[in-house]
Every structure is written in structure tokens, then in C-alpha cells.
């Protein structure tokens, strides 16, 4: 039996394809690209294209397209992109009715075939979908996370880099809260290599950048007619790598809160340490009164969506 790591990607669409591409190029392990039966050939075709790409780019991993959960058995990491993306004018919450049954079927497959996997959920509305997947599988909470904070922080970083003219590598940004339009940028944790961002960007400019970050996903949906996929895929891969290589990375993302920041029984974006045991620690930042109020608003809207999910038969 192969001792290579195995990464299964659930949903072989735009994000799924880019995830498989990154996992292959980084040789993280063998990759399974799973989709529904109607898309099995599509997943197989994508897998074959990506395997052939290895001959050109010089990587060698096995990539399997499938609609059979048995092919995902024994996965080390599961990245869930199954669901419909937004169309222009839709909010992430509008996706609930369609994506709840999908996430439940994914949860059932995962529970049966991948009980030991570290699971990264990308499907929207993110915070509610990751909550539902954990609830339905009963997987350990530290082994189930949602990808949003890395992406939201990346968007914030880009806009700050363009505004300051500094290299994006030197921008450190932190965005917390739900993956929605009331996400919470943490300015005390947003720096140019440790130097306060407020020394470089005037308040009105910063406010405009925060407003643009909040609707950063929607800006792309409006332009492309569908959701972003390159940066979302890279963000999830960063979380997967932190687990696979026990990197102890400090990354923002949706983690299960059990009293931290004053919230219980919910997934929401917070900084966490991801290592070989999954979520090894949730970091509790000192928040300003404003930040606390923004987090409360964001948490209330996440809870509202979770309540709808819970009431969905
Ligand atoms: N099991 C597996 N895959 C499924 C299932 C299911 N039960 N239901 C749907 N899918 C597949 C679809 O067939 C499709 O190939 O999920 C894939 C989603 O791909 P895209 O439509 O290209 O969507 P994408 O842009 O990748 O976004 C996926 O991530 O960011 C979120 O809002 C986004 O919820 C959306 C998800």
C-alpha cells in the first residue's frame, strides 16, 4: 500500500480543479478529484489533464477522477468545495437551500470513508457549512475547519500593498469574523512587517480598503459571473499543508468556538494554530470595543444562517 499522503477534493469544479493543480505541483500527495455521478467523466478528464501536466512540469503524483466515495477512503486531507457558487446579485447566504443537502451528502460520505481526515471546508455560506459538516459527521472539532480568513486577509493585504506601494510579502493583515460582508479587519494585527499600518495609510483610505475587502468576493463574482477560485484554492492549501507538515502556522480561519471570544457552539473566523493535530490552539486577541462590536454583529449574522440550516429538513 502506498505510504504517500492522500488528498481528496470534493467538487471538481473551478476551485476543485485549482486545488488539484496546486496539490499536484507541490507534490503534497496523491490526489482524488470527486464529483457527483453526472460529473464523473468531467472529474476524470480534469484528473487526466493534470496528470499529463506532470510530464511537462516535472511532478509525479497520482490523480484520480471519480464519483465513488470508496476512492477517497483513507484520505489524510479532505477539501470540500461541493456546492453551487454565487451568481451576480446573490449573497453567500442565498446559497443555503441548495448547498445544505449537498454538504450533508458530503458529510455522510466523509464519515463513512474518511474518518481520520483533516477537513477544510470552502463551500458557502462558509461558517454555516463547516458547522453543519462537523455536526453531521461528529468528527473532532479540531479536525474540521473552514477556509475564509486566509482569503479575506489576502484580499486585504493586496489592497494595502497597492495603496502603499510596498511589496505584498511585507504586508501582514488579519481579518476575522464570519465570511460575509461584515467580516472584521483587525487593524492592531495589520502591519507592514510589524510597523502599524496607520503610519502608512490615512484613515479615509483605510476605511475604503476595508469596505472593498468586505465585498472582495462579490467584486469578482460581478466581474466573472462566478466565484473566485485561484486565491480560495491557495488559501485552503496553506491550511492543508500546515496540517500535513505539522507547521504550527498561525492562520485565520473558521474554527469551532467553545467560549473563546465569548462565543459557544459556533464556527467563526479566528486566528488559530494549525499543526499535525489539526487546530492546536485558538488565539484570543485583545480586541478594541469597536472590534468586539463588529465581531458581535458578524457572529449574529452567522448564527442567523446556522439557525436556518438547522431548520432545513
Ligand atoms: N458531491 C460532490 N460534488 C458536488 C456535489 C456533491 N454532493 N454537489 C455538487 N458538487 C460539485 C458540482 O458538480 C461542481 O462540479 O461541486 C462543484 C462545484 O464547482 P463550481 O460550480 O465550479 O463552484 P466553485 O467555484 O468551485 O465553488 C464551490 O466554494 O467558494 C465556494 O461559493 C462557492 O459554494 C461554492 C463552492
Short mmCIF file of C-alpha atoms and ligand atoms in Angstrom, two decimals:
data_model
loop_
_atom_site.label_atom_id
_atom_site.label_comp_id
_atom_site.label_asym_id
_atom_site.label_seq_id
_atom_site.Cartn_x
_atom_site.Cartn_y
_atom_site.Cartn_z
CA UNK A 1 0.00 0.00 0.00
CA UNK A 2 1.20 3.49 -0.81
CA UNK A 3 2.51 5.47 2.12
CA UNK A 4 2.08 8.71 0.22
CA UNK A 5 -0.34 11.21 1.66
CA UNK A 6 -3.76 11.32 0.08
CA UNK A 7 -5.75 14.47 -0.50
CA UNK A 8 -9.34 14.18 -1.65
CA UNK A 9 -11.04 17.16 -3.17
CA UNK A 10 -14.81 17.06 -3.09
CA UNK A 11 -16.24 19.01 -6.01
CA UNK A 12 -14.21 19.04 -9.23
CA UNK A 13 -15.32 22.48 -10.40
CA UNK A 14 -13.35 25.71 -10.55
CA UNK A 15 -11.91 25.65 -7.05
CA UNK A 16 -11.56 21.87 -7.08
CA UNK A 17 -9.53 21.95 -10.28
CA UNK A 18 -7.18 24.63 -8.99
CA UNK A 19 -6.82 22.76 -5.69
CA UNK A 20 -5.82 19.59 -7.53
CA UNK A 21 -3.38 21.61 -9.63
CA UNK A 22 -1.70 23.11 -6.54
CA UNK A 23 -1.60 19.81 -4.62
CA UNK A 24 -0.02 18.15 -7.65
CA UNK A 25 2.53 20.89 -8.34
CA UNK A 26 3.54 20.90 -4.68
CA UNK A 27 3.56 17.06 -4.66
CA UNK A 28 1.60 17.07 -1.40
CA UNK A 29 0.45 13.53 -2.11
CA UNK A 30 -1.86 11.59 -4.39
CA UNK A 31 -5.00 13.47 -5.29
CA UNK A 32 -8.59 12.32 -5.68
CA UNK A 33 -10.97 14.63 -7.52
CA UNK A 34 -14.50 13.64 -6.56
CA UNK A 35 -17.78 14.88 -8.04
CA UNK A 36 -21.36 13.69 -8.46
CA UNK A 37 -22.06 10.83 -10.94
CA UNK A 38 -23.22 13.26 -13.63
CA UNK A 39 -19.81 14.94 -13.44
CA UNK A 40 -17.71 11.78 -13.04
CA UNK A 41 -16.31 11.95 -16.58
CA UNK A 42 -15.59 15.64 -16.14
CA UNK A 43 -13.63 14.84 -12.96
CA UNK A 44 -11.80 12.02 -14.75
CA UNK A 45 -10.92 14.30 -17.66
CA UNK A 46 -9.60 17.00 -15.35
CA UNK A 47 -7.57 14.43 -13.44
CA UNK A 48 -6.02 13.09 -16.64
CA UNK A 49 -5.19 16.57 -17.90
CA UNK A 50 -3.46 17.33 -14.58
CA UNK A 51 -1.55 14.03 -14.59
CA UNK A 52 -0.33 14.78 -18.12
CA UNK A 53 0.72 18.23 -16.93
CA UNK A 54 3.17 16.46 -14.60
CA UNK A 55 5.14 15.26 -17.61
CA UNK A 56 5.72 18.88 -18.61
CA UNK A 57 6.16 20.45 -15.18
CA UNK A 58 8.04 17.54 -13.63
CA UNK A 59 5.80 16.34 -10.83
CA UNK A 60 4.68 12.77 -10.31
CA UNK A 61 1.55 12.17 -8.28
CA UNK A 62 -1.46 10.01 -8.99
CA UNK A 63 -4.62 12.00 -9.71
CA UNK A 64 -7.90 10.10 -9.82
CA UNK A 65 -11.21 11.49 -11.04
CA UNK A 66 -14.21 9.69 -9.55
CA UNK A 67 -17.75 9.77 -8.24
CA UNK A 68 -17.16 6.80 -5.96
CA UNK A 69 -16.53 7.67 -2.32
CA UNK A 70 -14.53 4.43 -1.96
CA UNK A 71 -11.75 6.11 -3.93
CA UNK A 72 -11.48 8.71 -1.15
CA UNK A 73 -11.04 6.06 1.55
CA UNK A 74 -8.19 6.70 3.95
CA UNK A 75 -7.66 10.34 2.93
CA UNK A 76 -5.33 12.40 5.09
CA UNK A 77 -6.96 15.62 3.99
CA UNK A 78 -10.39 16.35 2.57
CA UNK A 79 -11.06 19.71 0.97
CA UNK A 80 -14.74 20.38 0.38
CA UNK A 81 -15.79 22.66 -2.47
CA UNK A 82 -19.04 20.89 -3.31
CA UNK A 83 -21.92 23.24 -3.88
CA UNK A 84 -23.02 25.99 -6.18
CA UNK A 85 -21.08 29.24 -6.32
CA UNK A 86 -22.69 32.68 -6.24
CA UNK A 87 -24.10 34.41 -9.27
CA UNK A 88 -24.07 38.19 -9.56
CA UNK A 89 -26.50 39.75 -7.08
CA UNK A 90 -26.57 36.71 -4.78
CA UNK A 91 -25.24 36.77 -1.24
CA UNK A 92 -23.41 33.77 0.20
CA UNK A 93 -26.44 33.18 2.40
CA UNK A 94 -28.67 32.81 -0.68
CA UNK A 95 -26.89 29.52 -1.32
CA UNK A 96 -28.21 27.82 1.83
CA UNK A 97 -31.17 25.95 0.31
CA UNK A 98 -29.04 24.37 -2.43
CA UNK A 99 -25.84 23.79 -0.52
CA UNK A 100 -27.25 22.31 2.72
CA UNK A 101 -28.33 18.99 1.13
CA UNK A 102 -25.03 18.90 -0.74
CA UNK A 103 -22.92 19.42 2.39
CA UNK A 104 -24.94 16.75 4.19
CA UNK A 105 -24.30 14.20 1.47
CA UNK A 106 -20.60 15.09 1.58
CA UNK A 107 -20.64 14.73 5.37
CA UNK A 108 -22.16 11.25 5.07
CA UNK A 109 -19.53 10.17 2.53
CA UNK A 110 -16.74 11.62 4.63
CA UNK A 111 -17.98 9.96 7.80
CA UNK A 112 -18.07 6.55 6.17
CA UNK A 113 -14.87 6.70 4.15
CA UNK A 114 -12.53 9.32 5.60
CA UNK A 115 -12.96 9.27 9.38
CA UNK A 116 -9.35 10.28 10.05
CA UNK A 117 -9.07 13.18 7.62
CA UNK A 118 -8.35 16.81 8.40
CA UNK A 119 -11.25 18.56 6.70
CA UNK A 120 -11.11 22.02 5.16
CA UNK A 121 -14.48 23.34 4.04
CA UNK A 122 -14.71 26.02 1.35
CA UNK A 123 -18.39 25.73 0.33
CA UNK A 124 -20.55 28.75 1.11
CA UNK A 125 -22.13 30.12 3.23
CA UNK A 126 -18.86 29.07 4.82
CA UNK A 127 -19.33 29.37 8.57
CA UNK A 128 -22.69 27.57 8.46
CA UNK A 129 -21.49 24.87 6.06
CA UNK A 130 -18.48 23.96 8.19
CA UNK A 131 -20.71 23.90 11.27
CA UNK A 132 -23.12 21.54 9.55
CA UNK A 133 -20.39 19.24 8.26
CA UNK A 134 -18.87 18.90 11.73
CA UNK A 135 -22.27 18.40 13.35
CA UNK A 136 -23.35 15.73 10.89
CA UNK A 137 -20.07 13.78 10.87
CA UNK A 138 -19.39 14.14 14.58
CA UNK A 139 -15.69 14.49 13.66
CA UNK A 140 -13.42 16.02 16.27
CA UNK A 141 -13.82 19.78 16.15
CA UNK A 142 -10.09 20.32 15.84
CA UNK A 143 -10.08 18.24 12.66
CA UNK A 144 -12.72 20.35 10.85
CA UNK A 145 -12.04 23.94 9.77
CA UNK A 146 -13.39 26.45 7.30
CA UNK A 147 -11.32 28.41 4.83
CA UNK A 148 -12.14 32.09 4.75
CA UNK A 149 -9.78 34.12 6.92
CA UNK A 150 -6.67 33.40 4.87
CA UNK A 151 -8.51 34.51 1.75
CA UNK A 152 -10.12 37.59 3.30
CA UNK A 153 -6.75 38.59 4.77
CA UNK A 154 -5.09 38.05 1.38
CA UNK A 155 -7.60 40.39 -0.24
CA UNK A 156 -6.99 42.99 2.47
CA UNK A 157 -3.21 42.57 2.01
CA UNK A 158 -3.38 43.09 -1.73
CA UNK A 159 -5.33 46.34 -1.45
CA UNK A 160 -2.93 47.61 1.24
CA UNK A 161 0.10 46.66 -0.86
CA UNK A 162 -1.27 48.51 -3.87
CA UNK A 163 -2.14 51.55 -1.74
CA UNK A 164 1.26 51.77 -0.01
CA UNK A 165 3.31 50.63 -2.99
CA UNK A 166 5.10 48.13 -0.70
CA UNK A 167 5.81 44.53 -1.57
CA UNK A 168 2.83 42.34 -0.72
CA UNK A 169 5.16 39.98 1.16
CA UNK A 170 5.71 42.69 3.75
CA UNK A 171 2.05 43.27 4.47
CA UNK A 172 0.62 41.34 7.43
CA UNK A 173 -3.15 41.52 7.59
CA UNK A 174 -5.71 39.82 9.77
CA UNK A 175 -9.42 39.57 9.05
CA UNK A 176 -11.68 37.74 11.49
CA UNK A 177 -15.37 37.02 11.91
CA UNK A 178 -17.77 35.37 9.51
CA UNK A 179 -17.01 35.10 5.80
CA UNK A 180 -19.62 37.67 4.96
CA UNK A 181 -19.96 41.33 4.31
CA UNK A 182 -19.49 42.13 8.00
CA UNK A 183 -16.16 40.39 8.45
CA UNK A 184 -13.86 42.09 10.97
CA UNK A 185 -10.49 43.54 9.95
CA UNK A 186 -8.15 43.67 12.96
CA UNK A 187 -6.05 46.78 12.50
CA UNK A 188 -3.84 46.12 15.52
CA UNK A 189 -2.73 42.92 13.76
CA UNK A 190 -2.38 44.56 10.35
CA UNK A 191 1.15 45.82 9.80
CA UNK A 192 3.97 46.44 7.36
CA UNK A 193 6.37 43.88 8.81
CA UNK A 194 5.35 44.87 12.32
CA UNK A 195 5.02 48.61 11.72
CA UNK A 196 1.48 49.93 12.28
CA UNK A 197 -0.49 50.23 9.07
CA UNK A 198 -1.93 53.54 10.25
CA UNK A 199 1.55 55.09 9.78
CA UNK A 200 1.29 54.45 6.07
CA UNK A 201 -2.38 54.68 5.13
CA UNK A 202 -4.69 57.58 6.02
CA UNK A 203 -7.92 56.76 7.87
CA UNK A 204 -10.26 57.52 4.95
CA UNK A 205 -8.19 55.36 2.58
CA UNK A 206 -8.10 52.56 5.16
CA UNK A 207 -11.87 52.73 5.56
CA UNK A 208 -12.33 52.49 1.80
CA UNK A 209 -9.97 49.48 1.63
CA UNK A 210 -11.84 47.75 4.45
CA UNK A 211 -15.13 48.35 2.65
CA UNK A 212 -13.67 46.88 -0.56
CA UNK A 213 -12.27 43.86 1.33
CA UNK A 214 -15.67 43.11 2.83
CA UNK A 215 -17.19 42.75 -0.62
CA UNK A 216 -13.99 41.38 -2.16
CA UNK A 217 -15.64 38.12 -3.20
CA UNK A 218 -18.66 39.92 -4.64
CA UNK A 219 -16.44 42.21 -6.73
CA UNK A 220 -15.07 39.13 -8.50
CA UNK A 221 -18.49 37.50 -8.86
CA UNK A 222 -19.70 40.67 -10.58
CA UNK A 223 -16.77 40.66 -12.97
CA UNK A 224 -16.67 36.93 -13.79
CA UNK A 225 -20.26 35.82 -13.25
CA UNK A 226 -19.00 33.18 -10.80
CA UNK A 227 -16.85 32.93 -7.65
CA UNK A 228 -13.11 33.39 -7.39
CA UNK A 229 -11.01 30.24 -7.43
CA UNK A 230 -7.26 30.83 -7.54
CA UNK A 231 -6.84 32.57 -4.18
CA UNK A 232 -9.52 30.44 -2.46
CA UNK A 233 -7.69 27.28 -3.55
CA UNK A 234 -4.26 28.56 -2.42
CA UNK A 235 -5.72 29.59 0.93
CA UNK A 236 -7.14 26.12 1.58
CA UNK A 237 -3.87 24.50 0.50
CA UNK A 238 -1.98 26.66 3.03
CA UNK A 239 -4.23 25.22 5.75
CA UNK A 240 -3.81 21.66 4.44
CA UNK A 241 -0.02 22.00 4.29
CA UNK A 242 0.07 23.32 7.85
CA UNK A 243 -1.63 20.08 8.93
CA UNK A 244 0.29 17.69 6.67
CA UNK A 245 3.70 19.09 7.64
CA UNK A 246 2.89 19.97 11.25
CA UNK A 247 3.88 23.55 10.50
CA UNK A 248 2.25 25.22 13.57
CA UNK A 249 1.14 28.07 11.33
CA UNK A 250 -0.88 30.92 12.75
CA UNK A 251 -3.71 31.30 10.25
CA UNK A 252 -7.10 32.94 10.43
CA UNK A 253 -9.99 30.63 9.58
CA UNK A 254 -13.31 29.31 10.78
CA UNK A 255 -12.76 27.26 13.94
CA UNK A 256 -15.20 25.88 16.46
CA UNK A 257 -15.55 28.20 19.43
CA UNK A 258 -16.28 26.88 22.86
CA UNK A 259 -16.27 30.08 24.85
CA UNK A 260 -13.38 31.85 23.13
CA UNK A 261 -14.16 35.48 22.35
CA UNK A 262 -17.37 34.93 24.35
CA UNK A 263 -18.98 32.60 21.77
CA UNK A 264 -20.00 28.99 22.12
CA UNK A 265 -21.16 26.27 19.74
CA UNK A 266 -20.33 28.12 16.56
CA UNK A 267 -17.76 28.25 13.80
CA UNK A 268 -16.42 31.69 13.01
CA UNK A 269 -13.15 33.20 11.76
CA UNK A 270 -10.43 33.49 14.42
CA UNK A 271 -6.65 33.11 14.42
CA UNK A 272 -5.62 29.53 15.11
CA UNK A 273 -2.53 27.40 15.19
CA UNK A 274 -2.70 24.57 12.68
CA UNK A 275 -0.29 21.66 13.07
CA UNK A 276 -0.25 17.89 12.84
CA UNK A 277 -3.11 17.58 15.32
CA UNK A 278 -5.34 19.97 13.40
CA UNK A 279 -6.41 23.08 15.27
CA UNK A 280 -3.93 23.02 18.14
CA UNK A 281 -4.87 26.35 19.64
CA UNK A 282 -7.24 29.24 19.13
CA UNK A 283 -5.52 32.53 19.72
CA UNK A 284 -7.55 35.08 21.63
CA UNK A 285 -6.56 38.58 20.62
CA UNK A 286 -7.23 41.62 22.73
CA UNK A 287 -9.97 43.37 20.75
CA UNK A 288 -10.95 47.03 20.89
CA UNK A 289 -14.54 47.93 21.77
CA UNK A 290 -15.20 48.62 18.08
CA UNK A 291 -13.76 45.29 17.01
CA UNK A 292 -15.81 43.50 19.66
CA UNK A 293 -18.96 45.19 18.37
CA UNK A 294 -18.14 44.25 14.78
CA UNK A 295 -17.46 40.65 15.82
CA UNK A 296 -20.79 40.54 17.65
CA UNK A 297 -22.60 41.74 14.52
CA UNK A 298 -20.77 39.21 12.38
CA UNK A 299 -21.45 36.40 14.86
CA UNK A 300 -25.15 37.30 14.94
CA UNK A 301 -25.40 37.03 11.18
CA UNK A 302 -23.51 33.70 11.16
CA UNK A 303 -25.85 32.41 13.88
CA UNK A 304 -28.85 33.51 11.81
CA UNK A 305 -27.68 31.39 8.87
CA UNK A 306 -26.84 28.43 11.13
CA UNK A 307 -30.38 28.62 12.54
CA UNK A 308 -31.78 28.44 9.00
CA UNK A 309 -29.52 25.44 8.29
CA UNK A 310 -30.66 23.69 11.47
CA UNK A 311 -34.28 24.19 10.43
CA UNK A 312 -33.67 22.87 6.93
CA UNK A 313 -35.11 19.35 6.75
N1 LIG B 1 -20.72 15.97 -4.04
C1 LIG B 1 -19.62 16.33 -4.70
N2 LIG B 1 -19.57 17.37 -5.54
C2 LIG B 1 -20.69 18.06 -5.73
C3 LIG B 1 -21.89 17.76 -5.04
C4 LIG B 1 -21.88 16.65 -4.17
N3 LIG B 1 -22.97 16.27 -3.48
N4 LIG B 1 -22.82 18.64 -5.43
C5 LIG B 1 -22.25 19.49 -6.31
N5 LIG B 1 -20.95 19.14 -6.49
C6 LIG B 1 -19.96 19.72 -7.39
C7 LIG B 1 -20.56 20.29 -8.67
O1 LIG B 1 -20.94 19.25 -9.57
C8 LIG B 1 -19.41 21.14 -9.18
O2 LIG B 1 -18.56 20.43 -10.07
O3 LIG B 1 -19.30 20.84 -6.82
C9 LIG B 1 -18.64 21.51 -7.91
C10 LIG B 1 -18.61 23.00 -7.62
O4 LIG B 1 -17.86 23.59 -8.60
P1 LIG B 1 -18.20 25.03 -9.24
O5 LIG B 1 -19.64 25.06 -9.63
O6 LIG B 1 -17.17 25.32 -10.27
O7 LIG B 1 -18.04 26.01 -7.97
P2 LIG B 1 -16.71 26.64 -7.35
O8 LIG B 1 -16.46 27.96 -7.94
O9 LIG B 1 -15.64 25.62 -7.36
O10 LIG B 1 -17.21 26.91 -5.84
C11 LIG B 1 -17.58 25.87 -4.98
O11 LIG B 1 -16.99 27.08 -2.98
O12 LIG B 1 -16.41 29.32 -2.61
C12 LIG B 1 -17.43 28.37 -2.60
O13 LIG B 1 -19.34 29.74 -3.05
C13 LIG B 1 -18.52 28.72 -3.56
O14 LIG B 1 -20.06 27.19 -2.57
C14 LIG B 1 -19.22 27.39 -3.69
C15 LIG B 1 -18.05 26.40 -3.63
#
